[in-house]
Coordinates of C-alpha atoms and ligand atoms in Angstrom, one line a residue:
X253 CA 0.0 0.0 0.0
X254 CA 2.7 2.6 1.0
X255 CA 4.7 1.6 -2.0
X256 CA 2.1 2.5 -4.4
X257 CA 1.6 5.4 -2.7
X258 CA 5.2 6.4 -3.1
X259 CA 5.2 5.3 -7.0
X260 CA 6.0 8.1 -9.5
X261 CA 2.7 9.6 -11.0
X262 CA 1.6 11.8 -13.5
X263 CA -1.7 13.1 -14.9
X264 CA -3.1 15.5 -16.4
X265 CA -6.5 17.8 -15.1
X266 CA -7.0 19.1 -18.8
X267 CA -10.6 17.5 -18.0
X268 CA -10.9 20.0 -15.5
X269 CA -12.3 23.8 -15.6
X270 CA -8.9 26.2 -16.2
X271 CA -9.7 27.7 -12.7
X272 CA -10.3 24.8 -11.0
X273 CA -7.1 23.5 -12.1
X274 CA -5.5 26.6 -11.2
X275 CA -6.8 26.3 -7.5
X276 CA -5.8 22.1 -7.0
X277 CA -2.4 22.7 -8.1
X278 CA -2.4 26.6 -5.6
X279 CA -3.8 24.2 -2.8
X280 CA -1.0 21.6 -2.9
X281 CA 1.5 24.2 -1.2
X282 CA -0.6 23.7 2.1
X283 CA -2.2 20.5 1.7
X284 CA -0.9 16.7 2.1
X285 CA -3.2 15.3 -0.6
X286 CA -3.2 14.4 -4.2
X287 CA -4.0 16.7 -6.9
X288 CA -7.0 14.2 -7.7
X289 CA -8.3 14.4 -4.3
X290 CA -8.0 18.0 -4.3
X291 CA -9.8 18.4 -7.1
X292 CA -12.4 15.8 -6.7
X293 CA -13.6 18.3 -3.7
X294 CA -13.8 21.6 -5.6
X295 CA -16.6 23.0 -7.3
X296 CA -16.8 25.9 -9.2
X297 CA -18.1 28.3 -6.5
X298 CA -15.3 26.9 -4.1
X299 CA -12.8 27.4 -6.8
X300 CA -14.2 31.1 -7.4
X301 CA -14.1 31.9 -4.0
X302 CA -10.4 30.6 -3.4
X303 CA -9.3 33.0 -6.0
X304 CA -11.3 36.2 -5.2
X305 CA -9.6 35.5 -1.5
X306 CA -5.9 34.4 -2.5
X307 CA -5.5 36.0 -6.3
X308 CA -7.3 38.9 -6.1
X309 CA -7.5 39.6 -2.2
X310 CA -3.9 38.8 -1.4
X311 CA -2.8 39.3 -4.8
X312 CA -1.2 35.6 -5.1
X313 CA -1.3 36.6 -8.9
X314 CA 1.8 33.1 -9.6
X315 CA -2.2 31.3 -8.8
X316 CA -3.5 32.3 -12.1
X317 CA -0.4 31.1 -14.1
X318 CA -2.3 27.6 -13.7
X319 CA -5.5 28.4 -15.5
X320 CA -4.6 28.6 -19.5
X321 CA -6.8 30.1 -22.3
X322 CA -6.4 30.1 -26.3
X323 CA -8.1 32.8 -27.9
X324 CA -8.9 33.2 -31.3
X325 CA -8.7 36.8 -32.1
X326 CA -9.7 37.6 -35.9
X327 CA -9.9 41.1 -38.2
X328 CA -7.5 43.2 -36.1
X329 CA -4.9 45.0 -37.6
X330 CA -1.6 44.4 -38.3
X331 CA -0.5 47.2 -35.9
X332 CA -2.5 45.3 -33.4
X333 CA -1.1 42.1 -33.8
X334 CA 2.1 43.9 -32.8
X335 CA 1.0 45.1 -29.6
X336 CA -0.4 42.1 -28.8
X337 CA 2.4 40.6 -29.1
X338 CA 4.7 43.0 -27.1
X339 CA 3.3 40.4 -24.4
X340 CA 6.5 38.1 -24.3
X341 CA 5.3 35.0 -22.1
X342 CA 2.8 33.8 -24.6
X343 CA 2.6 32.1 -27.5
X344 CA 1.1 33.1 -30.8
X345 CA 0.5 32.0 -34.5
X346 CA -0.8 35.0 -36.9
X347 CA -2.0 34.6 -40.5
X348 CA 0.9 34.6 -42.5
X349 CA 2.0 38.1 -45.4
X350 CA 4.2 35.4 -46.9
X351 CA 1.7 32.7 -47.4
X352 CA -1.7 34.3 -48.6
X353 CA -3.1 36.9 -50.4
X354 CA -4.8 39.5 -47.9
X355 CA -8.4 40.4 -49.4
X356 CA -9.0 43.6 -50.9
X357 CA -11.5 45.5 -48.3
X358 CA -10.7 43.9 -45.6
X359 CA -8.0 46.6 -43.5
X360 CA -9.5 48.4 -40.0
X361 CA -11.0 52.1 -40.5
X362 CA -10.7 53.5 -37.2
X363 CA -14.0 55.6 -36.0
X364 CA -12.3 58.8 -35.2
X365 CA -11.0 59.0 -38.8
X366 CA -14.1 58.1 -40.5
X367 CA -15.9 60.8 -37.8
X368 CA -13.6 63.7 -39.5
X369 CA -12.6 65.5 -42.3
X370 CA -10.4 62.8 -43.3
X371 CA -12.7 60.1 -44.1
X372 CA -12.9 59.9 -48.1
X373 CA -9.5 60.5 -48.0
X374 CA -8.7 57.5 -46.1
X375 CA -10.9 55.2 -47.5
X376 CA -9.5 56.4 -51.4
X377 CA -6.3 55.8 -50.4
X378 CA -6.7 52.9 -49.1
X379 CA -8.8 51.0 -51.5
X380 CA -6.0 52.5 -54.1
X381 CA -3.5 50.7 -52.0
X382 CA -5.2 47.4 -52.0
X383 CA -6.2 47.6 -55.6
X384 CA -2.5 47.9 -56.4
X385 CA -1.8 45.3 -54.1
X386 CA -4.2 43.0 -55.4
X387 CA -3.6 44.3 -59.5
X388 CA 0.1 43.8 -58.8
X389 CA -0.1 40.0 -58.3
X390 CA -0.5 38.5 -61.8
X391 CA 2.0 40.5 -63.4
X392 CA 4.6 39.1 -60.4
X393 CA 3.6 35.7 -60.9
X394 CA 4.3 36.0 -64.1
X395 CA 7.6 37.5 -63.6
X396 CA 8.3 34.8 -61.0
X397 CA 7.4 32.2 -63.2
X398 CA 9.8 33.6 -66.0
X399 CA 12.5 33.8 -63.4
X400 CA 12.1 31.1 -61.3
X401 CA 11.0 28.2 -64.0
X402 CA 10.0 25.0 -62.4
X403 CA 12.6 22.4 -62.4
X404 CA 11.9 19.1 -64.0
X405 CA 12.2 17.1 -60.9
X406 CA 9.6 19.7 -59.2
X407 CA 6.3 18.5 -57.8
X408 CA 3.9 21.3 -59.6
X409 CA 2.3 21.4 -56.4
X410 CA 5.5 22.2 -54.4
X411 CA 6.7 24.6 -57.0
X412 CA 2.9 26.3 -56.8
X413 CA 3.6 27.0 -53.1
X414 CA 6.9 28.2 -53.2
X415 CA 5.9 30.6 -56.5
X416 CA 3.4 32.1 -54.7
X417 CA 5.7 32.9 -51.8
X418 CA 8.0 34.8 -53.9
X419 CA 5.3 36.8 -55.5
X420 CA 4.1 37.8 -51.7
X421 CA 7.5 38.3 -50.4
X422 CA 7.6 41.3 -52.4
X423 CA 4.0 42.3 -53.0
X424 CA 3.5 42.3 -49.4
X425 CA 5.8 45.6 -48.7
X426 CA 2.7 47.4 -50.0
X427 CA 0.5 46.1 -47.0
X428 CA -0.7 48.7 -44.7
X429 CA -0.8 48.4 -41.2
X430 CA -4.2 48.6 -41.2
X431 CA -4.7 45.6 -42.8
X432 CA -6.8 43.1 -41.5
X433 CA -5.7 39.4 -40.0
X434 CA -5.8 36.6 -37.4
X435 CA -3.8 35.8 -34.6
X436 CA -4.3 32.7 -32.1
X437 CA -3.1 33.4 -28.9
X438 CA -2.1 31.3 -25.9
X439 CA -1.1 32.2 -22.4
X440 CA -1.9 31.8 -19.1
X441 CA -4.7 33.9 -17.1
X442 CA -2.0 35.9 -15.4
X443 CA -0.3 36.8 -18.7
X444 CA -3.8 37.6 -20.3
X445 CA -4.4 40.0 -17.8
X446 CA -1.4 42.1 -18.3
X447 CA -2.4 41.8 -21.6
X448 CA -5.7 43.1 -21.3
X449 CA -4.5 46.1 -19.2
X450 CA -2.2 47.2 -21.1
X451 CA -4.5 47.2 -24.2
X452 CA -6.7 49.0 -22.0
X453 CA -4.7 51.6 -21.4
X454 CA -3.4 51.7 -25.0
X455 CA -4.3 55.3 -26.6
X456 CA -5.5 53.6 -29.8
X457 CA -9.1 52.9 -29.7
X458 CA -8.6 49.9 -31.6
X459 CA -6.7 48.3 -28.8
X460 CA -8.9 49.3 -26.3
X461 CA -12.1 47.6 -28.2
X462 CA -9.5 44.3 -28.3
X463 CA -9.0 44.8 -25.0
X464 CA -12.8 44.7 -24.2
X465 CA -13.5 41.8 -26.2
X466 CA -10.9 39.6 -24.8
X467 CA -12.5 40.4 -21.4
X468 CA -15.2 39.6 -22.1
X469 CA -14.5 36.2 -23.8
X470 CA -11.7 35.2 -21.0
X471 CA -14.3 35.9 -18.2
X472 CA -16.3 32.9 -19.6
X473 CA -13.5 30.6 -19.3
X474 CA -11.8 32.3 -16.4
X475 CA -14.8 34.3 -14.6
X476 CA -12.8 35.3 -10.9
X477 CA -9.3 35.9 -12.8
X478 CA -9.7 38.4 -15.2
X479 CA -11.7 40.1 -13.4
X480 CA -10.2 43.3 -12.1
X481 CA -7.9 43.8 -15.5
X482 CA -9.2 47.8 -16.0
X483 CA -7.5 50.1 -17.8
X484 CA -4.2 51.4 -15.6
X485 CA -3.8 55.7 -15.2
X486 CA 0.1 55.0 -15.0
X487 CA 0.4 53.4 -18.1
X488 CA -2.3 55.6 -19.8
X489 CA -0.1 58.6 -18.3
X490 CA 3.2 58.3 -19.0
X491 CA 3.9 57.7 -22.3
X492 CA 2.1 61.7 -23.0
X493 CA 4.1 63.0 -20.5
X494 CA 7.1 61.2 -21.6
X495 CA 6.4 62.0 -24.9
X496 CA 6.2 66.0 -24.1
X497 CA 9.4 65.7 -22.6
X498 CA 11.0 64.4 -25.7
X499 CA 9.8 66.8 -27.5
X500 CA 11.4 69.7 -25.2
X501 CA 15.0 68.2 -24.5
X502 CA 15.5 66.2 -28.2
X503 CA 14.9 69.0 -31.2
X504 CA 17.4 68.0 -33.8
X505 CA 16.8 65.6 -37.1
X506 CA 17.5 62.2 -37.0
X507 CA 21.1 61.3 -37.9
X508 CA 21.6 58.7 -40.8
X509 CA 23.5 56.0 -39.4
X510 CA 23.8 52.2 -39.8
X511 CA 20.6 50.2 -39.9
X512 CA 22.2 48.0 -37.4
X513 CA 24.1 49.5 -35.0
X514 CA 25.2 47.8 -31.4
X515 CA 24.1 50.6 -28.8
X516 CA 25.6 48.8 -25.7
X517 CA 27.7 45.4 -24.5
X518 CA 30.0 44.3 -22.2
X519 CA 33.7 44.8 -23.3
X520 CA 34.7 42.2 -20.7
X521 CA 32.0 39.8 -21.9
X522 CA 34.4 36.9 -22.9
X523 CA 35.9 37.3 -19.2
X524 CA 32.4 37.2 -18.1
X525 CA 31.1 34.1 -20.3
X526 CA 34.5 32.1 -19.3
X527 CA 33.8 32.9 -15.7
X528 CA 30.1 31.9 -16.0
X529 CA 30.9 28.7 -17.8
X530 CA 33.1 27.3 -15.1
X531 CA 30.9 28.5 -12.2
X532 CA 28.7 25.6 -12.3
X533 CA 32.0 23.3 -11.7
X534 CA 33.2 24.5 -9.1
X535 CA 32.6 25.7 -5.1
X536 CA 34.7 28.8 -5.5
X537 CA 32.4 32.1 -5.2
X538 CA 31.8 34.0 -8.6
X539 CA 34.7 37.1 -7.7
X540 CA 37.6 34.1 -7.0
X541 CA 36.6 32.5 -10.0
X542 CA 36.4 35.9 -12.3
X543 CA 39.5 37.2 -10.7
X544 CA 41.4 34.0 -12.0
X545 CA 40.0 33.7 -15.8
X546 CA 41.4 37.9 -15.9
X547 CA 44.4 36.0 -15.9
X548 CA 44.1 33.3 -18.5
X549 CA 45.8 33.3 -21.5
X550 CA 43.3 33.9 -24.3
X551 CA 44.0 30.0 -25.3
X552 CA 42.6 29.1 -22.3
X553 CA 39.8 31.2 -22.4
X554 CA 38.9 29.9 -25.8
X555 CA 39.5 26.1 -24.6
X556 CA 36.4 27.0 -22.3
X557 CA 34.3 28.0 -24.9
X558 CA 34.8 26.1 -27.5
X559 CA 34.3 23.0 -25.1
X560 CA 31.2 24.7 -24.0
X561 CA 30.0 24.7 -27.2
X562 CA 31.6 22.6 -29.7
X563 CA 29.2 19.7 -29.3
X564 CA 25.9 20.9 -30.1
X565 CA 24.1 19.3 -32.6
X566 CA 22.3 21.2 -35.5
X567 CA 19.4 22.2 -33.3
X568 CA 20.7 22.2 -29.7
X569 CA 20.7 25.5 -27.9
X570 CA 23.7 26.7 -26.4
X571 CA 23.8 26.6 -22.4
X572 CA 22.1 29.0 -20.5
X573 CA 25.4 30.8 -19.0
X574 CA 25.3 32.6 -22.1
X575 CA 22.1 34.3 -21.1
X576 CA 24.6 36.7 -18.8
X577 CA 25.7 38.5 -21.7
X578 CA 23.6 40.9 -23.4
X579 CA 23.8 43.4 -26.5
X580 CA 21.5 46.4 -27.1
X581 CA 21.0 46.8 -31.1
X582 CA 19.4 49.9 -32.4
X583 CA 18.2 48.9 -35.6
X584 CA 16.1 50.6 -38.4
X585 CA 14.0 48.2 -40.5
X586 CA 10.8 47.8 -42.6
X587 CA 7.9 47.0 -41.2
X588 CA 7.8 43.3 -42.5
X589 CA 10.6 42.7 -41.2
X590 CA 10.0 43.6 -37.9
X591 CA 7.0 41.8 -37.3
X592 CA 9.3 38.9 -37.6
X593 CA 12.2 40.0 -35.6
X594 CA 9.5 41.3 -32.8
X595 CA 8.4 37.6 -32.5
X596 CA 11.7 36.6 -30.1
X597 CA 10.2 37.0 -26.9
X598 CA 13.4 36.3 -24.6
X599 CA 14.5 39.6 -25.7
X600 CA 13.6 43.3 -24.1
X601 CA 12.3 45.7 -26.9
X602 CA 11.6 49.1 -26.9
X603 CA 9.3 50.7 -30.1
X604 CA 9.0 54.0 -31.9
X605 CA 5.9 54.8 -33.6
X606 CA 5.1 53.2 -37.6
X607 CA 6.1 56.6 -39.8
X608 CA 7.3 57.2 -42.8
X609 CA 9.9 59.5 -41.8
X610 CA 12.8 56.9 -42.7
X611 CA 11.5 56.0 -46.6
X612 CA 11.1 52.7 -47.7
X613 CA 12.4 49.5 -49.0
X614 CA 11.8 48.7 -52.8
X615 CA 12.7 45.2 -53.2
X616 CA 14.4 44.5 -56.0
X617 CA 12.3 42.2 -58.1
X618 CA 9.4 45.0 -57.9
X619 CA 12.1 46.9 -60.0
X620 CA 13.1 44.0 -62.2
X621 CA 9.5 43.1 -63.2
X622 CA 9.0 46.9 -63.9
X623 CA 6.5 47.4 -61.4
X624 CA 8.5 50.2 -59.3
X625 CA 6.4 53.1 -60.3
X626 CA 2.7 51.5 -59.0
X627 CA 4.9 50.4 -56.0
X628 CA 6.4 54.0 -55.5
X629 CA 2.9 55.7 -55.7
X630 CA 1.5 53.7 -53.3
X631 CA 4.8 54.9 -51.0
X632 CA 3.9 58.4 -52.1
X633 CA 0.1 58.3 -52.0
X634 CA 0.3 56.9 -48.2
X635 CA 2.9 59.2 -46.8
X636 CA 0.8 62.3 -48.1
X637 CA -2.2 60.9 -46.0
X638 CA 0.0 60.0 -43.4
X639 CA 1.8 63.3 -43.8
X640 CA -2.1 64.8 -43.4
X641 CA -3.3 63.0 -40.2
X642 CA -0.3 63.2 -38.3
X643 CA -0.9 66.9 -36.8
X644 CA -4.5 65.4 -35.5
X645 CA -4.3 61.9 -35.5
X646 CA -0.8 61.1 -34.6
X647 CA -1.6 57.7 -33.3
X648 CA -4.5 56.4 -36.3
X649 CA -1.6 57.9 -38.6
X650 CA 0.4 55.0 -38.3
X651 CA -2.4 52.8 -39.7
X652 CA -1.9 54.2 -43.2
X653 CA 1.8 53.0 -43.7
X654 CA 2.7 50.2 -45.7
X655 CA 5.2 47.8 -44.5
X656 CA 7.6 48.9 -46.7
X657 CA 8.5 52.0 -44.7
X658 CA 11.3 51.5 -42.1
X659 CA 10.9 51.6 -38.7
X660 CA 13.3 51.7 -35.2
X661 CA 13.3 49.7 -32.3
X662 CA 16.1 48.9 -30.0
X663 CA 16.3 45.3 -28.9
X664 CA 18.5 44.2 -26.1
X665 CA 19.1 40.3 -26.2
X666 CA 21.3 37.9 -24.5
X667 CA 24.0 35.9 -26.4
X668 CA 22.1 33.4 -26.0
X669 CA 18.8 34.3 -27.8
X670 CA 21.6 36.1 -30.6
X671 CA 22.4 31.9 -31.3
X672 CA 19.0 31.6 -31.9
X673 CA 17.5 34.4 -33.7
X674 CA 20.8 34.8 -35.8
X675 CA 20.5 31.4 -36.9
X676 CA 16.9 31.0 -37.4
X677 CA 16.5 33.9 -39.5
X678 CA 19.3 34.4 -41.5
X679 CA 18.2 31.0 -43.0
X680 CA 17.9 30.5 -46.4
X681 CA 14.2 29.6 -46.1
X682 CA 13.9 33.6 -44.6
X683 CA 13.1 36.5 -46.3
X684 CA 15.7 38.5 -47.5
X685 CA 14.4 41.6 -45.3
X686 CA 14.9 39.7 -42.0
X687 CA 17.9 37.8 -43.4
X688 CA 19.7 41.4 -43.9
X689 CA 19.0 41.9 -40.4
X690 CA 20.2 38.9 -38.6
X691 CA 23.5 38.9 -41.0
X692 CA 24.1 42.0 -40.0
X693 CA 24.0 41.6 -36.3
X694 CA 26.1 38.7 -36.7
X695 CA 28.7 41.2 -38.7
X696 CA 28.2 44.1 -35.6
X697 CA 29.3 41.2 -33.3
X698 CA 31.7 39.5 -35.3
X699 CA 33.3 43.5 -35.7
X700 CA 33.9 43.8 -31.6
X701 CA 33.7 40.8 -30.3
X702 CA 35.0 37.8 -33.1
X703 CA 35.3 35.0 -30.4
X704 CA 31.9 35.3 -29.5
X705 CA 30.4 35.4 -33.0
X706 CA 32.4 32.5 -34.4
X707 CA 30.0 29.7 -32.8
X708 CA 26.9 31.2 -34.5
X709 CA 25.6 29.2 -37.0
X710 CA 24.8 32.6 -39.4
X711 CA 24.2 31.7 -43.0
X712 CA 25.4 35.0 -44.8
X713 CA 24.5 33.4 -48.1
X714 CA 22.2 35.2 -50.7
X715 CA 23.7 38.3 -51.9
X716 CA 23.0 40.9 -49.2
X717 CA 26.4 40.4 -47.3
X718 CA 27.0 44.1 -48.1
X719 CA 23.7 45.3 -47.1
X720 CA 24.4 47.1 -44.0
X721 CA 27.1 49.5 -45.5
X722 CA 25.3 50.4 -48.5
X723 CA 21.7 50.5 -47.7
X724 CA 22.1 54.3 -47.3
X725 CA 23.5 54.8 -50.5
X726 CA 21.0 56.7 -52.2
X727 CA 19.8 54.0 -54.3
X728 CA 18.7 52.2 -51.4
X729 CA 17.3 55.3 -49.5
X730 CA 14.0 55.7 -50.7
X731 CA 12.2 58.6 -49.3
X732 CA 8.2 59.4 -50.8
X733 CA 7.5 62.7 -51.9
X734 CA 7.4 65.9 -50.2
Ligands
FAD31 C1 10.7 30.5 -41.8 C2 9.7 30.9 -40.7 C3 8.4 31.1 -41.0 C4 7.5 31.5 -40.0 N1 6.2 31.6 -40.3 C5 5.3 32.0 -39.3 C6 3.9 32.2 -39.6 O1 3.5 32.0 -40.8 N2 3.1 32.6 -38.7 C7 3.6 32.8 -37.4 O2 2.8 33.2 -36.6 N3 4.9 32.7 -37.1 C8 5.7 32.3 -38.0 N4 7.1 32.1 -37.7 C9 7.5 32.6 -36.4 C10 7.8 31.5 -35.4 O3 6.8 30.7 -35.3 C11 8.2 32.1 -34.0 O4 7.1 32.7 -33.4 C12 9.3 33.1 -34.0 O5 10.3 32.7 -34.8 C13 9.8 33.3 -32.5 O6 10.9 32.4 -32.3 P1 10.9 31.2 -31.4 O7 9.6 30.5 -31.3 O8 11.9 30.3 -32.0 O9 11.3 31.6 -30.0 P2 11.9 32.9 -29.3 O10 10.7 33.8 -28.9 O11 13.0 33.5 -30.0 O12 12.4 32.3 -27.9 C14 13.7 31.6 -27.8 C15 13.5 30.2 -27.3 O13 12.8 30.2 -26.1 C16 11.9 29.2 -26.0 N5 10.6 29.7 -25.8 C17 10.2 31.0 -26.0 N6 8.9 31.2 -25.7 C18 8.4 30.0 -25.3 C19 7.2 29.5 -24.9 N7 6.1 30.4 -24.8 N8 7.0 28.2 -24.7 C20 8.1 27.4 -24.8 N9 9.3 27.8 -25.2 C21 9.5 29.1 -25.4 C22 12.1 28.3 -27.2 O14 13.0 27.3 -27.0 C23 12.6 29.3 -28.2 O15 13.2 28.7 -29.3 C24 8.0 31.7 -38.7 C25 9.4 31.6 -38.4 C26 10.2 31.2 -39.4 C27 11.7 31.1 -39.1

């Protein structure tokens, strides 16, 4: 009897309600029985009660991290997928630029704009901007077709899929932001609340109605957790007031520099990773065992890590001491491109606002299959609505830019994470917009700190190894029209 009792066991409670999972597995810090016989007494009422006296009365939020939801969140904008995502312990899938044609009609008209002045012009612009997207497709095809010609050996079925790839990978730099897409999302009841606050709280009415709705739908599945998630004055206050001061103390234009640039790192980083590598080995405290590797020969030090990470196979992840190195990148890309890099969550990133302020990319196939002037007077046509919304709307603004357009954001990652982004996206399977970026991190790295960017797998295949120097040259720097 006692042996069985002491036998390993696992089950699962996905039968269970997510809250009453969420309060068997709270109770087993206090109570000597199983999960089963824990469970087996609670109801739904007893369940709510626990977690209106421990979540939300003593604010035990680590409770709700038990309880998980998947939501199914369809026709919000791209922008909004974006914030959505800014929510880093989750897990998401979104409908894919790459893979599918977006309808024509379908991008977000937010209610302030189509209250003003601005209306028609919004809705002309836009409906010109699909229309091109949409007209734009057959004449790529066919110019993917002439350039890429499927190879005898080809399934015509494969060689349907990856045509129709190519012809989105650049036809999908004239998306706006405002188009219209799908997104599952999974996370726990803790994570969805933060989530739901912060879209609360969001000046973009579009977030707040998001907000709302996923309120409303988590309360049926979670009706005691989500409860309090209301809209938060901090976060609704200081970004304005951050923002005015911004405007007071930084007056001059922005300076052209390197679409990747490294903004921050440790210059004692491989004295920091050697240090942190050994730690685990030893009983010594951290200072002793730093102190000594100071005084390594740099053959020694590289012994270390190349032990530490000579043996991985093609997908193993490095080990975690890596994590205590980190890099801030300041990096200026187009908007496709970012949605992809902004899908690492082990990373801390910091957003400016969509604008069109930094011109665009104009890939060059568009050019090739002679298509650059509809593409440039989309560029053109959105940055003069843009250009007119932004003294009133400076927020909806951002809805009107195409993903062309380049945007900043500073990400600060871990060496760790910089393994795996750098090899996952500068993959030959990528898009060359993303590619460009990850390469050119790995170059940044590889520039200051060559020990530590030799054990990246990067792939700097594919003709855009001298992408980072010349993208400013003026044949890259495409500005729309005054
Ligand atoms: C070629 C390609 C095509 C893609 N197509 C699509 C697409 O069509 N639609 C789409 O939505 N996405 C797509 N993605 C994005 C992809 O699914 C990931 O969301 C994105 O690359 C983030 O990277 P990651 O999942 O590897 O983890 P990161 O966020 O970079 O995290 C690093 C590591 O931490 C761990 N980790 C992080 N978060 C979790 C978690 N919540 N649970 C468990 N482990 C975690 C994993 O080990 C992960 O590898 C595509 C990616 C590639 C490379």
């Amino acid at each position: 009897m006692s042996e069985s009792k002491n036998k390993l066991d696992i089950y699962s409670l996905d039968h269970l309600k997510p809250e009453v999972v969420a309060v068997a597995f709270a109770k087993c810090s206090r109570s000597p029985e199983s999960f089963k016989d824990i469970a087996d007494e609670l109801t739904d009422e007893k369940s709510a009660d626990f977690h209106e006296k421990w979540v939300v009365g003593y604010g035990h939020s680590s409770v709700a991290e038990h309880a998980t939801l998947h939501l199914a969140i369809e026709n919000v904008s791209i922008l909004a997928t974006k914030v959505l995502e800014d929510n880093r312990l989750a897990s998401y899938t979104e409908k894919s630029t790459r893979y599918q044609i977006f309808d024509r009609d379908k991008y977000y008209k937010p209610e302030n704009i189509m209250a003003s002045k601005f209306a028609v012009d919004y809705e002309t612009t836009m409906n010109y901007i699909f229309d091109t997207y949409t007209r734009l497709n057959e004449p790529l095809r066919e110019f993917i077709v002439k350039k890429y010609p499927c190879p005898e050996d080809q399934n015509e079925k494969i060689y349907n899929v990856i045509t129709k790839a190519r012809v989105c990978d650049n036809s999908r730099y004239l998306l706006p932001t405002a188009t219209l897409t799908n997104l599952g999302m999974t996370a726990n009841a803790r994570e969805f609340e933060h989530a739901i606050v912060k879209l609360l709280s969001h000046p973009l009415q579009e977030m707040q109605a998001i907000g709302a709705r996923l309120k409303e739908e988590s309360l049926k599945i979670t009706p005691t957790l989500i409860k309090f998630a209301n809209a938060n004055e901090y976060l609704q206050k200081t970004p304005t007031e951050l923002s005015t001061l911004a405007q007071e103390f930084l007056t001059a234009e922005p300076e052209s520099v390197n679409p990747v640039e490294i903004v921050s790192y440790d210059p004692d980083a491989e004295n920091k990773l050697v240090a942190s590598l050994l730690y685990r080995h030893s009983e010594e405290p951290h200072k002793q065992i730093y102190a000594r590797v100071k005084n390594m020969t740099p053959e020694e030090k590289e012994k270390v890590i190349d032990t530490a990470l000579k043996n991985r196979a093609d997908f193993d992840q490095p080990l975690r001491e890596l994590e205590n190195i980190y890099y801030t990148f300041d990096i200026l890309m187009d908007y496709g491109a970012f949605r992809d890099v902004q899908r690492h969550r082990m990373a801390t990133q910091l957003n400016q606002k969509v604008t069109v302020s930094h011109g665009y990319e104009l890939p060059e196939e568009i050019i090739e299959a002679g298509l650059d002037k509809d593409f440039r007077e989309v560029m053109d046509r959105s940055a003069e609505l843009y250009h007119k919304l932004l003294p009133e709307f400076p927020n909806e603004a951002q809805y009107v830019v195409p993903l062309a357009f380049r945007k900043r954001t500073l990400f600060t990652w871990n060496l760790r994470e910089l393994h795996h982004f750098i090899a996952l996206r500068s993959g030959s399977k990528g898009h060359i917009s993303y590619r460009r970026i990850a390469q050119a991190c790995w170059q940044k790295l590889n520039d200051i700190q060559p020990l530590l960017a030799k054990y990246i797998r990067v792939n700097m295949k594919g003709g855009s190894d001298s992408w980072a120097s010349t993208m400013f040259k003026p044949e890259y720097n495409y500005m729309p029209k005054k």
